[in-house]
PDB file of C-alpha atoms in Angstrom:
ATOM      1  CA  MET N1410     -27.304  -6.624 -15.741  1.00  0.00           C
ATOM      2  CA  LYS N1411     -24.121  -8.648 -17.433  1.00  0.00           C
ATOM      3  CA  LYS N1412     -21.796  -6.867 -14.092  1.00  0.00           C
ATOM      4  CA  VAL N1413     -23.726  -8.187 -11.347  1.00  0.00           C
ATOM      5  CA  TYR N1414     -23.881 -11.544 -12.971  1.00  0.00           C
ATOM      6  CA  LYS N1415     -20.145 -11.395 -13.675  1.00  0.00           C
ATOM      7  CA  ASN N1416     -19.946 -10.067  -9.997  1.00  0.00           C
ATOM      8  CA  ILE N1417     -21.578 -13.373  -8.599  1.00  0.00           C
ATOM      9  CA  LEU N1418     -19.200 -15.306 -10.419  1.00  0.00           C
ATOM     10  CA  ILE N1419     -16.503 -14.660  -9.217  1.00  0.00           C
ATOM     11  CA  VAL N1420     -18.219 -14.378  -5.385  1.00  0.00           C
ATOM     12  CA  VAL N1421     -18.893 -17.751  -5.897  1.00  0.00           C
ATOM     13  CA  ILE N1422     -15.500 -18.889  -7.207  1.00  0.00           C
ATOM     14  CA  VAL N1423     -13.342 -17.260  -4.716  1.00  0.00           C
ATOM     15  CA  SER N1424     -16.112 -18.679  -2.232  1.00  0.00           C
ATOM     16  CA  LEU N1425     -15.260 -22.523  -3.411  1.00  0.00           C
ATOM     17  CA  LEU N1426     -11.549 -22.474  -4.118  1.00  0.00           C
ATOM     18  CA  SER N1427     -11.149 -20.910  -0.422  1.00  0.00           C
ATOM     19  CA  PHE N1428     -13.908 -24.128   0.685  1.00  0.00           C
ATOM     20  CA  SER N1429     -11.311 -25.934  -1.319  1.00  0.00           C
ATOM     21  CA  ALA N1430      -8.388 -24.611   0.996  1.00  0.00           C
ATOM     22  CA  TRP N1431     -10.056 -25.311   4.001  1.00  0.00           C
ATOM     23  CA  GLU N1432     -10.393 -28.669   3.057  1.00  0.00           C
ATOM     24  CA  ALA N1433      -6.807 -29.186   1.811  1.00  0.00           C
ATOM     25  CA  MET N1434      -6.171 -27.858   5.513  1.00  0.00           C
ATOM     26  CA  ALA N1435      -8.246 -30.930   7.721  1.00  0.00           C
ATOM     27  CA  PHE N1436      -5.714 -33.391   7.225  1.00  0.00           C
ATOM     28  CA  ASP N1437      -2.797 -34.552   9.374  1.00  0.00           C
ATOM     29  CA  PRO N1438       0.621 -33.636   8.850  1.00  0.00           C
ATOM     30  CA  PRO N1439       1.617 -37.083   7.977  1.00  0.00           C
ATOM     31  CA  PRO N1440       4.735 -38.315  10.579  1.00  0.00           C
ATOM     32  CA  PRO N1441       8.269 -37.310  11.460  1.00  0.00           C
ATOM     33  CA  PRO N1442      10.811 -38.863   9.380  1.00  0.00           C
ATOM     34  CA  GLY N1443      12.108 -42.395  11.728  1.00  0.00           C
ATOM     35  CA  GLY N1444      15.628 -40.654  12.617  1.00  0.00           C
ATOM     36  CA  HIS N1445      13.335 -37.832  14.297  1.00  0.00           C
ATOM     37  CA  GLY N1446      14.278 -36.672  18.037  1.00  0.00           C
ATOM     38  CA  GLU N1447      17.773 -38.819  18.012  1.00  0.00           C
ATOM     39  CA  THR N1448      19.764 -36.336  19.146  1.00  0.00           C
ATOM     40  CA  GLY N1449      17.715 -34.328  21.393  1.00  0.00           C
ATOM     41  CA  ASP N1450      15.747 -31.102  21.064  1.00  0.00           C
ATOM     42  CA  GLN N1451      16.681 -28.588  18.127  1.00  0.00           C
ATOM     43  CA  PRO N1452      17.291 -24.590  18.487  1.00  0.00           C
ATOM     44  CA  ALA N1453      14.805 -22.552  17.856  1.00  0.00           C
ATOM     45  CA  GLY N1454      14.754 -21.866  13.762  1.00  0.00           C
ATOM     46  CA  GLY N1455      16.188 -25.590  13.595  1.00  0.00           C
ATOM     47  CA  GLY N1456      19.810 -24.325  14.281  1.00  0.00           C
ATOM     48  CA  ALA N1457      19.453 -21.606  11.317  1.00  0.00           C
ATOM     49  CA  PRO N1458      21.842 -18.890  10.875  1.00  0.00           C
ATOM     50  CA  LEU N1459      19.818 -15.236  11.303  1.00  0.00           C
ATOM     51  CA  SER N1460      22.616 -13.136  12.150  1.00  0.00           C
ATOM     52  CA  GLY N1461      23.789 -12.673   8.214  1.00  0.00           C
ATOM     53  CA  GLY N1462      20.251 -12.260   7.034  1.00  0.00           C
ATOM     54  CA  ILE N1463      19.203  -9.810  10.043  1.00  0.00           C
ATOM     55  CA  GLY N1464      22.251  -7.657   8.424  1.00  0.00           C
ATOM     56  CA  PHE N1465      21.271  -8.338   5.208  1.00  0.00           C
ATOM     57  CA  LEU N1466      17.679  -6.668   5.895  1.00  0.00           C
ATOM     58  CA  ILE N1467      18.862  -3.629   8.289  1.00  0.00           C
ATOM     59  CA  ALA N1468      21.420  -2.643   5.094  1.00  0.00           C
ATOM     60  CA  LEU N1469      18.296  -2.905   2.360  1.00  0.00           C
ATOM     61  CA  ALA N1470      16.052  -0.806   4.702  1.00  0.00           C
ATOM     62  CA  ALA N1471      19.181   1.805   5.348  1.00  0.00           C
ATOM     63  CA  ALA N1472      19.383   1.802   1.702  1.00  0.00           C
ATOM     64  CA  TYR N1473      15.388   2.006   1.397  1.00  0.00           C
ATOM     65  CA  GLY N1474      15.422   5.173   3.603  1.00  0.00           C
ATOM     66  CA  THR N1475      18.218   6.238   2.079  1.00  0.00           C
ATOM     67  CA  TYR N1476      16.872   6.427  -1.647  1.00  0.00           C
ATOM     68  CA  ARG N1477      12.911   7.541   0.002  1.00  0.00           C
ATOM     69  CA  PHE N1478      14.378  10.606   1.684  1.00  0.00           C
ATOM     70  CA  ARG N1479      16.876  11.444  -1.305  1.00  0.00           C
ATOM     71  CA  LYS N1480      13.608  11.194  -3.490  1.00  0.00           C
ATOM     72  CA  SER N1481      10.820  13.623  -1.408  1.00  0.00           C
ATOM     73  CA  THR N1482      14.105  16.524  -1.013  1.00  0.00           C
ATOM     74  CA  SER N1483      14.774  16.623  -4.940  1.00  0.00           C
ATOM     75  CA  GLU N1484      10.814  17.266  -5.376  1.00  0.00           C
ATOM     76  CA  GLU N1485      10.780  19.468  -2.961  1.00  0.00           C
ATOM     77  CA  LYS N1486      13.498  21.580  -4.611  1.00  0.00           C
ATOM     78  CA  GLU N1487      11.887  20.987  -7.711  1.00  0.00           C
ATOM     79  CA  SER N1488       8.436  22.888  -6.705  1.00  0.00           C
ATOM     80  CA  VAL N1489       9.947  25.547  -5.063  1.00  0.00           C
ATOM     81  CA  GLY N1490      12.373  25.754  -7.338  1.00  0.00           C
TER      82      GLY N1490
END
């Protein structure tokens, strides 16, 4: 019976937290700063450089793929030998 009360309490707490987060999102955003739009439209992404970050993510993905490949092949050799 205690487990049922504990589960009900967890559901109620999560529900109340989600309702409070929903209420916080209901307000309008603040207005833009005073100098907004004086120099024209900004490019998509605000002019953030993406080339270095994409290269870094590709390098990390390649390193992780190599790690997983070597790990799987070493496990196969151990199970066969």
